[in-house]
Amino acid sequence: MSQQEQQLPVETAAQPSGAASAPQEAVDEQAAAQSAAPITASITTLGVRGEERDDFTKAESKRLRRRSLALLGSLAAPLKARLVLLAVVVVVSTAGTVAGPALIAWGIDNALPAVLDRNDWVPAFGVVATYIVVAIAGAVLTAWYTVLAARISQAILFDLRKRVFLHTQRLSLEFHETYTSGRIISRQTSDLDSIRELLDSGLNQLIQGVLYMVFTAIALVALDPTSGLVLAVSLVPLWFLIRWFQSNSQTLFRATRVASARVIVHFVETMTGIRAVQAFRKESRNRDEYGGYVEDYRVANTKVFNLFGTFDPVLVLIGNATLAAVVIVGGFRIVGGSLEVGALLAVALYAKRFFDPAQELAMFYNGYQSASAAMEKISGVLEERPSVPDPVKPTRLADASGKMDFDDVVFAYNADKVVLPAFDLHIPAGQTIALVGSTGAGKSTLAKLMARFYDPSQGSVQLDGVDLRELDTKDMRRAIVMVTQEAYLFSGSVADNIALGKPGASREEIERAAKAVGAHEFIMALPDGYDTDVNKRGGRVSAGQRQLLSFARAFLADPKVLILDEATASLDIPSERLVQEGLETLLADRTAVIIAHRLSTVAIAHRVLVMEHGRIVEDGTPDDLIAGTGRFAQLHAAWRDSLV
Ligand SMILES: Nc1ncnc2c1ncn2[C@@H]1O[C@H](COP(=O)(O)OP(=O)(O)OP(=O)(O)O)[C@@H](O)[C@H]1O
Ligand SMILES: [Mg+2]
């Protein structure tokens, strides 16, 4: 694994990801609360409260639709041959299913009289044999269709899942800071789920249902046009019923999704913040709130059931009334001699079966709605471009010295607030810098620019005189490593986690790195030493121990430029001292920027920078600055007094 992959999670680990199983509205709602700013490149699909927007302008809807269609097209393109086969199989198998009643009619009206009048069994055997063959072929084809359709939908989902993962992983830190991990999780889970549901069942049912109705209608008309006319009349109330169902179910289903989202958000929030909930006795307030949300959910569901309570019986009523009309009209015509009994039986069967897929068709619309919303959101993510793009013509720099320069850098996260107004900084190779300054001064921002998690708005950041934007990404990640306070551990053993710094490192190298940062002792005290699983009971390590592990990781990576952003904040004084001893030897031949609130760290620095409001206000050796009267001298005096 490259160092780029290693570093990103370190930075993003602080974001909440507890809402993993929440539906999209739930996490979107949280996300909207956390970040008001929409992603620039795409149309935001979030409303004011983070619920799905449905007030798109015509142009926006058109763009959204075009975008999801393009995505769908690119997903379907490699499956073209299989899709054609699928279409053929479904047409033939449905035609086979529909042939049954017609054969029965022929048997009754032609084969049966042949037996009775002439004792001729050939037509009877013929029709029975055909019926059996058609039935078996229909069953086999239906099975084939089901398997084919499932394979195609799985192939599409496999492709989409991979695309979403690989693409999101490649997107820059800026994206992940705005598009909270909760939201990106819902793209990969609930959104893909609603697409899967549509592909797996909804679409199958739609295609089979529509074909079935069309073939049935054709068979009916071919067999007896008069009965076809009766069926055509019944289509009018059916059409109104389905329209009524769709328009009502759309709002009601949306209401249930929103209500269930609230229930889940509240649940997830309570459980992730359970310590604060119990510490501040928020339980009873939570109980009332949660009770309210659950009640809303119940009411929304009841309304949906009421809708079905009307839809289902009316559908059955229309079906039965049509059947009755067909039989009555047919009965009169049999008496009149213009229709045969067998034909009437077939016509009645067709009229009855015609309504079978109606309910599924009405339901399809719903699945289609949520799947297309999901598709729009996913295509939005896939449309995002990394804000820190890979260089077109990368400059290789296999052996950097570690000299870093900031030339006329201006930086703003967003247009309304400039964080670094005018920044020049030149760090010779091998220098150790301590960066201090008050909270919000811009220290971490500087670090993120140095490690190219962001690009400057103006000016340039250079390593060995090469603009980071033009530097080969692999070389850059190998040369510059940033360690932050959030030391993220991936599932696996302690040794695996350290080895992230240098894939393929030997056990000796890993242990040497651990010893250098003073992590060896506590690792040996774990149940299985270096092989302890960090996610198992017993493998759980404290915040300070986690930091030591991420230190060992960085030491093993052995970069030319090492940036430590409050990387020792959770360590106790003895551990920090231990790390510092390691640091001194380790920083000897590399460029280092250490950001720390504890001034003890400053002792090992060659140079101290004091930063305020995005500017460097003091710059000098620790001794010079302490001897002066500036801000650092005051800070240092206060710190020394606190030690006494
Ligand atoms: N992702 C971001 N988007 C927008 N503004 C940000 C972002 N990160 C930081 N800022 C703003 O930039 C300014 C500098 O933040 P920065 O994190 O660099 O401060 P810092 O010096 O590291 O502070 P601390 O000592 O608390 O870590 C702050 O005003 C902060 O609000
Ligand atoms: Mg910071």
PDB file of C-alpha atoms and ligand atoms in Angstrom, residues 440 442-445 565-566 595 597, ligand 2:
ATOM      1  CA  GLY A 440      -6.984  28.325  14.707  1.00  0.00           C
ATOM      2  CA  GLY A 442      -3.387  27.926  10.579  1.00  0.00           C
ATOM      3  CA  LYS A 443      -0.743  25.414  11.674  1.00  0.00           C
ATOM      4  CA  SER A 444      -2.580  22.319  10.518  1.00  0.00           C
ATOM      5  CA  THR A 445      -3.463  24.109   7.302  1.00  0.00           C
ATOM      6  CA  ASP A 565       0.743  17.657  13.790  1.00  0.00           C
ATOM      7  CA  GLU A 566       0.186  17.351  17.510  1.00  0.00           C
ATOM      8  CA  ILE A 595       3.438  21.227  15.640  1.00  0.00           C
ATOM      9  CA  HIS A 597       1.249  22.906  22.135  1.00  0.00           C
TER      10      HIS A 597
HETATM   11 MG    MG B   2      -4.266  21.975  14.168  1.00  0.00          MG
END
